[in-house]
Amino acid sequence: MISPPRFFKASMTITEQILQYVLSGLVMGSSYALIALGFTIIYNGTNIINFAQGEFVVIGSLLMVTMTEVYELPMPLAFIIAVAGTALVAFALQRLAIHPLRNSNAMTLIIVTIGASIVLRGISMFIWGKDAYAMRHFSGEEPIEIFGATILPQSFWVFGITIAAVVLLQLFYRKTLMGKAMLATAVNKTAARLMGINVENVLLISFVVSGALGATAGIIIAPLNLAKYDAGVMLGLKGFCACILGGLGSSGGAIIGGILLGIIEALGAGLISSSYRDAIAFVILLLVLFVRPQGLAPLKEMMMGQEKQ
Amino acid sequence: MLKVKSVRAGYGAIRALKGVSFHVNEGEIVTLIGANGAGKSTLLNTISGLVRSTAGEILLRDKPIHKMTPAQIVRQGISQSPEGRQVFASLSVRDNLILGAYPRMRSSTRAEIAQDLEHVEQLFPILKERDRQSAGTLSGGEQQMLAIGRSLMAKPRILLLDEPTMGLAPIITAEILKTVRRLRDEEGVTIVLIEQNARAALSIADRGYVLETGRVSLEGKVEELLENSEVKRAYLGKGYKEVWE
Ligand SMILES: Nc1ncnc2c1ncn2[C@@H]1O[C@H](COP(=O)(O)OP(=O)(O)OP(=O)(O)O)[C@@H](O)[C@H]1O
Ligand SMILES: [Mg+2]
């Protein structure tokens, strides 16, 4: 299964080891954060959990592999094509499967997304087969040493692109009219309709943006993990855990939840046993659901004294 | 200007409007009064296109609008400040107002929209003071002003106000109703006003309709309604004394 890079020198102190785990946790966490943001955007627009989110991640990474390894396109171009291609898949999913059933209840639509994820996985297997593909790193593969831990140049790409994606998304929401209309629709659909906002378009754009984010998450970690048609199940569930951990519906929560999950997972796998890696996410999921179903996000509001509404 | 002809509408099996007819002349303030569940909000939402009519027609200057989408209707110049304010709580006051101008983003220039923003902020100065604050943190009265201001940003010729004084202190209620009157008197906006407080509504309106379980049961000039014993008994809270004496 997927495992982030670990480069151990024979003699690491415990602090160095922990730093190493935190660094690899940050890398996976960045990707979880982007996946979780994708869940959040669709959830806010439609109140459904899109269980095909993990498929967007996989399709993004497989398209990237094909563009770089088969067509030998330059990285930036391949990146754009892989993101756009996945966004197109998300577009088609919304139009063909979600839109026609828009008057059904959320549970029906969630089941539709589960069905869609199975179909998409089947199509991926048909196109790419059952092999796991390795991908070139964006730039060098020579590990860099910091404070006794090592980090791959690819990790910096992961951090940089994640930050860029989050900043772009914020700019889109805060500065453009379309972005504001999307936020407004998430907050209050009836009022958004009264403002003349075409809610159906907003929902479509939510899927497209979410597809693009998922693809980005897949592409940036593809060089560190292998890209495989069925990796989406686990990645999607991890992203979902991150959402619940951060507080479903909060984009800040999604990012924090993703990063936290990545770090806890890496620490748990490193300090306890790596065979528990995937179990950790689910233990966290269950714990949060039992103890604090609203996640971490409301904490921030409580601290900032913005409890109204 | 606006004519509603035998309109029926409902929610699934619930029939909320059972053939409602009413009209509004240009420059009038018309009030709709009626008990809870009479269908007042449903009527406004049918005009706005949120609820589909199943029979009858709605004409704006003789042009049918009941088949249009909410977006098209608001572009025709009918905007609504809905029941319960419905501001975009997590967005700033300024963004709420900007979104009010969404329907005319293509047809108006930035300068025109900026000018209208200034105008609305003049009408409700508190909105200017609070422009960066998120709308959910405003007081009830301030949120109501924001909701009205937001609906004005669409530059409506007809403004639909659904219970704009719900749950507000008497002094704020008076201020809001004064502003409503001013909008009509100074800017010629035609107004349809739903009010629980029938006395207040009748004091600023020209004509009124009484709705009872999905039908218009009474209509007339406010002077007539104020004198009507049925209205007095049911909506103005007078008359019990006379009965018991
Ligand atoms: N979304 C809805 N789904 C189902 N029934 C509804 C819905 N909205 C309103 N109704 C029903 O339609 C009828 C008319 O409701 P409406 O909200 O129009 O009344 P109203 O006159 O505005 O009442 P109020 O003074 O309490 O606001 C009521 O019986 C109500 O229960
Ligand atoms: Mg009502």
XYZ file of C-alpha atoms and ligand atoms in Angstrom:
586
model
C 0.000 0.000 0.000
C 0.980 3.624 -0.125
C 3.802 4.655 2.101
C 5.599 7.972 2.247
C 9.330 8.036 1.839
C 11.435 7.072 4.768
C 15.164 7.371 4.661
C 16.758 6.236 7.773
C 20.342 6.598 8.482
C 21.430 3.885 10.808
C 21.901 6.133 13.793
C 19.042 8.590 14.179
C 18.311 10.037 17.589
C 14.705 9.904 18.719
C 14.266 13.636 18.069
C 15.628 13.204 14.592
C 13.298 10.319 14.026
C 10.323 12.304 15.197
C 11.309 15.176 12.943
C 11.563 12.696 10.107
C 8.079 11.381 10.799
C 6.632 14.861 11.078
C 8.180 15.816 7.746
C 6.783 12.809 5.938
C 3.501 13.364 7.763
C 3.398 16.899 6.434
C 3.845 15.617 2.899
C 0.991 13.115 3.058
C -0.982 15.591 5.145
C -0.766 18.217 2.414
C -2.288 15.803 -0.003
C -5.004 14.800 2.491
C -5.721 18.491 3.025
C -6.360 19.033 -0.687
C -8.549 15.943 -0.881
C -10.457 17.122 2.200
C -10.938 20.562 0.637
C -12.491 18.850 -2.363
C -14.965 17.060 -0.082
C -15.725 20.328 1.695
C -16.481 22.306 -1.437
C -18.971 19.747 -2.700
C -20.449 19.227 0.760
C -21.023 22.954 1.200
C -22.654 23.271 -2.181
C -24.850 20.189 -2.133
C -24.819 18.669 1.369
C -23.540 15.440 -0.096
C -20.328 13.583 0.632
C -18.789 12.791 -2.701
C -17.312 9.341 -2.285
C -15.843 9.555 -5.784
C -13.384 12.179 -4.490
C -10.620 9.564 -4.152
C -11.148 8.600 -7.799
C -10.371 12.193 -8.834
C -7.057 11.826 -7.019
C -6.192 8.604 -8.806
C -7.299 9.770 -12.240
C -5.188 12.897 -11.779
C -2.096 10.896 -10.916
C -2.603 8.308 -13.675
C -3.173 11.008 -16.276
C 0.003 12.693 -15.074
C 1.937 9.443 -15.413
C 0.624 8.950 -18.949
C 1.382 12.523 -19.988
C 4.918 12.498 -18.626
C 5.990 8.895 -19.212
C 4.112 7.948 -22.384
C 3.773 11.262 -24.200
C 6.878 12.699 -22.549
C 5.319 16.105 -22.178
C 7.102 18.704 -20.056
C 5.972 18.650 -16.413
C 3.989 21.928 -16.326
C 2.023 21.039 -19.458
C 1.369 17.510 -18.222
C 0.223 18.963 -14.903
C -2.281 21.268 -16.577
C -3.632 18.507 -18.805
C -3.984 16.073 -15.906
C -5.802 18.643 -13.768
C -8.051 19.761 -16.616
C -8.791 16.172 -17.614
C -9.847 15.289 -14.083
C -11.927 18.457 -13.814
C -13.676 17.305 -16.975
C -14.408 13.931 -15.388
C -15.874 15.758 -12.380
C -17.933 17.921 -14.732
C -19.315 14.846 -16.461
C -20.047 13.154 -13.135
C -22.092 16.135 -11.958
C -23.990 16.516 -15.234
C -24.687 12.843 -15.871
C -25.190 11.428 -12.396
C -25.898 14.175 -9.866
C -27.779 16.825 -11.828
C -30.562 14.553 -13.111
C -31.232 13.460 -9.508
C -30.943 16.917 -7.971
C -34.367 16.701 -6.332
C -33.565 13.471 -4.498
C -32.456 13.472 -0.902
C -28.819 13.656 0.152
C -28.641 9.948 1.026
C -29.634 8.905 -2.490
C -27.026 11.213 -3.968
C -24.326 9.915 -1.653
C -25.104 6.384 -2.801
C -24.899 7.637 -6.381
C -21.386 8.938 -5.702
C -20.404 5.537 -4.282
C -21.713 3.944 -7.469
C -19.855 6.516 -9.532
C -16.621 5.751 -7.700
C -16.956 2.065 -8.574
C -17.613 2.907 -12.224
C -14.684 5.333 -12.371
C -12.381 2.780 -10.763
C -13.492 0.224 -13.346
C -12.803 2.628 -16.184
C -9.375 3.431 -14.724
C -8.565 -0.259 -14.493
C -9.696 -0.716 -18.080
C -7.449 2.110 -19.313
C -4.418 1.725 -17.086
C -4.646 -1.882 -15.999
C -3.829 -3.195 -12.534
C -0.203 -2.106 -12.554
C 1.201 0.432 -10.169
C 3.089 3.172 -11.970
C 6.121 5.034 -10.736
C 6.450 8.653 -11.650
C 9.427 10.933 -12.140
C 10.025 13.478 -9.429
C 9.386 17.090 -10.477
C 13.029 17.943 -9.912
C 16.033 16.110 -8.420
C 15.723 13.007 -6.274
C 18.697 13.723 -4.041
C 17.522 13.849 -0.394
C 18.340 17.024 1.489
C 19.378 16.904 5.114
C 17.831 19.161 7.745
C 18.600 18.792 11.424
C 19.459 15.164 10.990
C 16.306 14.285 9.087
C 16.158 13.998 5.330
C 13.666 15.391 2.913
C 13.200 14.908 -0.806
C 13.018 17.896 -3.159
C 9.613 16.574 -4.194
C 8.358 17.372 -0.689
C 9.001 21.046 -1.325
C 6.966 20.796 -4.490
C 4.202 19.209 -2.465
C 4.259 22.008 0.129
C 4.578 24.771 -2.466
C 1.801 23.514 -4.717
C -0.504 22.847 -1.775
C 0.012 26.363 -0.467
C -0.466 27.806 -3.958
C -3.702 25.839 -4.425
C -5.067 26.990 -1.072
C -4.143 30.628 -1.746
C -5.657 30.545 -5.239
C -8.829 29.023 -3.853
C -9.065 31.723 -1.194
C -8.529 34.456 -3.787
C -11.223 32.903 -5.941
C -13.699 32.821 -3.049
C -12.867 36.193 -1.560
C -12.165 38.338 -4.579
C -14.245 37.143 -7.504
C -17.977 37.584 -7.823
C -18.391 33.961 -8.883
C -16.505 32.877 -5.772
C -18.707 35.018 -3.549
C -21.793 33.650 -5.258
C -20.512 30.136 -4.479
C -19.995 30.980 -0.822
C -23.424 32.590 -0.712
C -24.990 29.459 -2.181
C -23.253 27.328 0.423
C -24.545 29.551 3.225
C -28.122 30.014 2.076
C -29.485 28.535 -1.134
C -32.865 30.233 -0.965
C -31.380 33.670 -0.542
C -28.845 32.895 -3.280
C -31.724 32.085 -5.645
C -33.383 35.369 -4.708
C -30.175 37.173 -5.674
C -30.518 35.681 -9.125
C -27.592 33.303 -8.612
C -27.883 30.240 -10.811
C -27.522 27.629 -8.114
C -27.238 24.758 -10.606
C -24.180 26.378 -12.176
C -22.639 26.899 -8.796
C -23.028 23.214 -7.983
C -21.449 22.264 -11.283
C -18.495 24.553 -10.619
C -18.129 23.018 -7.142
C -17.578 19.631 -8.753
C -15.120 21.015 -11.277
C -13.073 22.818 -8.620
C -13.163 19.774 -6.418
C -12.003 17.539 -9.281
C -9.118 19.903 -9.957
C -8.103 19.881 -6.281
C -8.291 16.100 -6.095
C -6.151 15.759 -9.213
C -3.601 18.170 -7.782
C -3.409 16.121 -4.591
C -2.797 12.970 -6.631
C -0.226 14.496 -8.951
C 2.015 15.992 -6.312
C 2.344 12.767 -4.339
C 2.475 10.469 -7.372
C 6.300 10.517 -7.438
C 6.411 9.490 -3.764
C 3.772 6.798 -3.924
C 2.896 4.610 -6.824
C -0.110 5.548 -8.943
C -2.597 2.721 -9.093
C -6.200 2.457 -10.244
C -7.564 1.405 -6.860
C -5.618 3.747 -4.574
C -8.583 6.115 -4.481
C -10.553 4.107 -1.960
C -8.031 4.627 0.786
C -7.090 8.174 -0.211
C -10.729 9.194 -0.362
C -11.412 7.749 3.062
C -8.363 9.502 4.485
C -9.561 12.800 3.037
C -12.971 12.147 4.541
C -11.384 11.440 7.953
C -9.521 14.732 7.641
C -12.822 16.540 7.010
C -14.475 14.990 10.034
C -11.425 15.702 12.167
C -11.379 19.336 11.102
C -15.154 19.775 11.183
C -17.227 18.912 8.148
C -17.957 21.965 6.018
C -15.101 24.134 7.220
C -12.313 24.697 4.689
C -9.846 25.794 7.381
C -10.802 22.659 9.273
C -10.209 20.514 6.192
C -6.670 21.826 5.820
C -5.815 21.481 9.491
C -7.513 18.088 9.684
C -5.534 16.863 6.666
C -2.182 18.011 8.006
C -2.908 16.641 11.478
C -4.003 13.304 10.102
C -0.839 13.068 8.003
C 1.380 13.787 10.991
C -0.450 11.519 13.455
C -0.416 8.729 10.908
C 3.307 9.056 10.239
C 4.121 9.237 13.950
C 1.889 6.289 14.728
C 3.275 4.207 11.901
C 6.847 5.108 12.810
C 6.693 4.815 16.579
C 4.229 1.963 16.928
C 4.151 -0.095 13.786
C 3.761 0.731 10.133
C 1.192 -2.024 9.767
C -1.194 0.223 11.708
C -0.790 3.145 9.286
C -4.209 2.899 7.673
C -5.947 1.821 10.852
C -4.874 5.020 12.587
C -7.055 7.184 10.355
C -10.107 5.115 11.177
C -9.423 5.087 14.876
C -9.256 8.885 14.687
C -12.457 8.979 12.642
C -14.345 6.885 15.183
C -12.898 8.777 18.142
C -13.923 12.117 16.682
C -17.388 10.886 15.830
C -17.887 9.551 19.363
C -16.251 12.327 21.325
C -16.566 15.458 19.273
C -18.717 15.008 16.156
C -18.501 18.682 15.267
C -14.737 18.330 14.760
C -12.134 20.938 15.581
C -13.477 23.852 13.538
C -16.013 25.196 16.060
C -13.164 25.552 18.564
C -11.732 28.385 16.550
C -15.017 30.234 16.452
C -15.443 29.754 20.175
C -12.018 31.195 20.781
C -12.720 34.117 18.480
C -16.073 34.717 20.141
C -18.100 34.443 16.960
C -20.742 32.076 18.101
C -23.689 33.897 16.591
C -25.407 31.952 13.818
C -48.215 47.153 -12.544
C -48.188 43.677 -10.972
C -51.212 41.441 -11.357
C -51.661 38.077 -9.706
C -54.607 36.190 -11.197
C -56.184 33.163 -9.477
C -52.822 31.732 -8.596
C -52.603 28.317 -7.018
C -49.420 26.936 -5.525
C -48.293 24.546 -2.841
C -45.759 22.106 -1.575
C -46.456 18.580 -2.745
C -49.828 17.641 -1.327
C -50.099 20.859 0.698
C -52.109 23.486 -1.137
C -50.944 26.800 0.259
C -52.567 29.139 -2.296
C -56.040 28.212 -3.477
C -56.633 30.781 -6.170
C -55.282 34.137 -5.036
C -55.849 37.309 -7.021
C -54.400 40.660 -6.178
C -52.759 43.594 -7.867
C -50.370 46.397 -7.117
C -50.384 49.745 -8.888
C -47.215 51.630 -9.651
C -45.983 53.604 -6.646
C -48.317 51.927 -4.166
C -47.589 50.331 -0.838
C -49.791 47.273 -0.572
C -49.835 45.190 2.563
C -50.758 41.527 2.960
C -51.999 40.549 6.369
C -53.149 37.218 7.674
C -52.632 34.643 10.369
C -49.649 32.287 10.513
C -49.794 29.780 7.711
C -52.278 31.818 5.670
C -49.956 31.662 2.658
C -48.440 35.149 2.645
C -44.838 34.044 2.251
C -45.850 31.445 -0.288
C -47.467 34.186 -2.332
C -44.319 36.320 -2.353
C -42.177 33.295 -3.139
C -44.450 32.404 -6.018
C -44.042 35.916 -7.396
C -40.259 35.597 -7.002
C -40.280 32.239 -8.761
C -39.024 30.182 -5.811
C -42.353 28.370 -5.650
C -43.970 27.308 -8.942
C -47.602 28.212 -9.491
C -49.762 25.309 -10.606
C -52.545 27.480 -12.037
C -53.324 31.119 -12.745
C -50.931 33.743 -13.965
C -48.696 36.529 -12.742
C -48.271 39.559 -14.981
C -45.731 42.339 -14.697
C -46.874 45.208 -16.884
C -49.048 42.697 -18.767
C -46.103 40.404 -19.365
C -46.389 36.901 -17.866
C -43.568 36.135 -15.451
C -44.816 33.001 -13.703
C -42.815 30.683 -15.950
C -39.565 32.559 -15.419
C -36.683 31.483 -13.173
C -35.967 33.459 -9.989
C -32.920 34.956 -11.727
C -35.026 36.194 -14.650
C -37.689 37.591 -12.357
C -35.258 39.604 -10.285
C -33.815 40.975 -13.526
C -37.333 42.101 -14.440
C -37.162 44.402 -11.438
C -38.857 42.443 -8.654
C -36.669 41.752 -5.681
C -37.470 40.271 -2.300
C -36.261 40.691 1.239
C -37.296 37.285 2.588
C -38.854 36.235 5.864
C -36.273 35.730 8.577
C -33.745 38.017 6.817
C -31.685 35.190 5.344
C -28.479 37.177 5.183
C -25.322 35.320 4.149
C -24.099 34.954 7.729
C -20.453 34.093 7.124
C -19.958 36.750 4.447
C -19.145 40.362 5.191
C -21.826 43.034 5.188
C -20.222 44.531 2.096
C -20.226 41.202 0.246
C -23.884 40.680 1.114
C -24.689 44.011 -0.487
C -22.515 43.320 -3.528
C -24.308 40.008 -4.038
C -27.576 41.928 -4.014
C -26.356 43.524 -7.235
C -25.564 40.112 -8.738
C -28.552 40.098 -11.104
C -27.366 43.265 -12.809
C -23.659 42.562 -12.910
C -23.776 42.345 -16.683
C -26.073 45.270 -17.308
C -24.569 47.840 -14.936
C -21.128 49.389 -14.739
C -18.959 49.181 -11.650
C -19.468 52.889 -11.107
C -23.241 52.514 -11.083
C -23.046 49.684 -8.579
C -20.643 51.646 -6.387
C -23.058 54.556 -6.474
C -25.968 52.362 -5.406
C -23.865 50.881 -2.644
C -23.247 54.377 -1.378
C -26.943 55.139 -1.619
C -27.928 52.059 0.387
C -25.283 52.858 2.986
C -26.738 56.336 3.242
C -30.169 54.862 3.810
C -28.791 52.535 6.518
C -25.620 54.182 7.874
C -24.999 51.297 10.262
C -24.203 49.098 7.264
C -21.333 51.357 6.331
C -19.935 51.287 9.842
C -20.067 47.510 9.868
C -19.055 46.839 6.292
C -16.172 44.426 7.066
C -17.986 42.552 9.824
C -19.559 39.209 8.994
C -23.305 39.507 8.600
C -24.044 36.786 11.151
C -22.618 38.951 13.935
C -25.038 41.834 13.322
C -27.992 42.374 15.629
C -31.430 41.358 14.418
C -32.352 44.897 13.447
C -29.080 45.413 11.620
C -29.522 42.133 9.772
C -32.957 43.264 8.706
C -31.539 46.509 7.366
C -28.914 44.495 5.547
C -31.565 42.236 4.032
C -33.524 45.230 2.785
C -30.362 46.970 1.597
C -29.307 43.820 -0.236
C -32.636 43.581 -2.031
C -32.358 47.271 -2.981
C -28.990 46.642 -4.633
C -30.894 44.895 -7.423
C -32.510 48.275 -8.169
C -36.030 46.892 -8.039
C -39.111 48.625 -9.332
C -41.124 46.392 -7.032
C -39.827 45.473 -3.608
C -41.338 42.506 -1.769
C -40.832 42.718 1.992
C -41.676 39.644 4.062
C -42.115 40.581 7.726
C -39.333 43.158 7.880
C -40.050 43.965 11.535
C -40.268 40.427 12.861
C -38.911 40.261 16.396
C -37.622 43.830 16.454
C -37.965 46.455 19.184
C -40.687 49.079 18.573
C -38.173 51.831 17.900
C -36.359 49.819 15.203
C -39.705 48.744 13.771
C -40.701 52.385 13.422
C -37.388 53.250 11.815
C -37.649 50.453 9.268
C -41.232 51.283 8.358
C -40.263 54.944 7.978
C -37.531 53.924 5.566
C -39.999 51.784 3.614
C -42.290 54.771 3.302
C -39.378 56.941 2.220
C -38.385 54.477 -0.494
C -41.816 54.837 -1.997
C -42.223 58.580 -1.458
C -38.780 59.684 -2.579
C -37.746 56.989 -5.021
C -41.029 55.721 -6.320
C -40.368 52.081 -5.449
C -43.576 50.047 -5.475
C -43.867 47.964 -2.320
C -45.612 44.788 -1.219
C -45.366 44.447 2.537
C -46.180 41.437 4.697
C -46.606 42.239 8.360
C -47.711 40.433 11.496
C -48.170 43.834 13.038
C -51.269 44.775 11.052
C -51.676 48.121 12.720
C -48.180 49.239 11.765
C -48.588 47.932 8.234
C -51.913 49.635 7.718
C -50.445 52.878 9.005
C -47.980 53.171 6.120
C -49.795 51.314 3.319
C -52.290 52.541 0.740
C -54.229 49.332 0.310
C -54.332 45.974 1.958
C -55.385 42.375 1.437
C -56.315 39.911 4.120
C -55.296 36.335 3.409
C -57.007 33.410 5.083
C -55.920 29.819 4.465
C -54.778 30.399 0.925
C -57.530 32.788 -0.159
C -58.054 36.538 -0.135
C -60.881 37.137 2.315
C -60.905 40.923 2.324
C -59.349 43.761 0.399
C -59.578 47.488 0.311
C -58.082 50.858 1.119
C -56.431 50.972 4.509
C -59.080 53.365 5.845
C -61.743 50.797 5.020
C -59.790 47.917 6.509
C -59.131 49.849 9.687
C -62.860 50.321 10.085
C -63.756 46.738 9.259
C -64.996 44.915 12.332
C -63.557 41.569 11.209
C -60.095 43.108 10.761
C -60.415 44.886 14.070
C -61.326 41.710 15.862
C -58.825 39.359 14.281
C -55.811 41.520 13.485
C -55.937 44.720 15.471
C -56.752 43.132 18.801
C -59.631 45.495 19.427
C -63.200 44.570 20.103
C -62.913 42.048 22.892
C -63.753 44.751 25.326
C -66.836 45.736 23.381
C -67.975 42.137 23.254
C -67.627 41.583 26.973
C -69.159 44.836 28.056
N -41.358 24.580 2.392
C -42.587 24.173 2.731
N -42.898 22.856 2.645
C -44.146 22.421 2.975
N -45.121 23.211 3.382
C -44.876 24.515 3.501
C -43.609 25.071 3.173
N -43.643 26.386 3.382
C -44.878 26.651 3.808
N -45.636 25.536 3.872
C -47.050 25.458 4.267
O -47.801 26.316 3.441
C -48.742 27.039 4.177
C -48.544 28.542 3.992
O -47.301 28.904 4.573
P -46.684 30.357 4.458
O -45.283 30.291 4.942
O -46.904 30.892 3.114
O -47.580 31.137 5.513
P -47.426 32.625 6.042
O -48.739 33.269 5.813
O -46.255 33.298 5.470
O -47.239 32.376 7.594
P -46.338 33.189 8.654
O -47.144 34.380 9.046
O -46.215 32.233 9.790
O -45.057 33.525 8.021
C -48.610 26.573 5.608
O -49.586 25.619 5.842
C -47.242 25.962 5.685
O -47.218 24.917 6.611
Mg -44.528 33.967 6.241
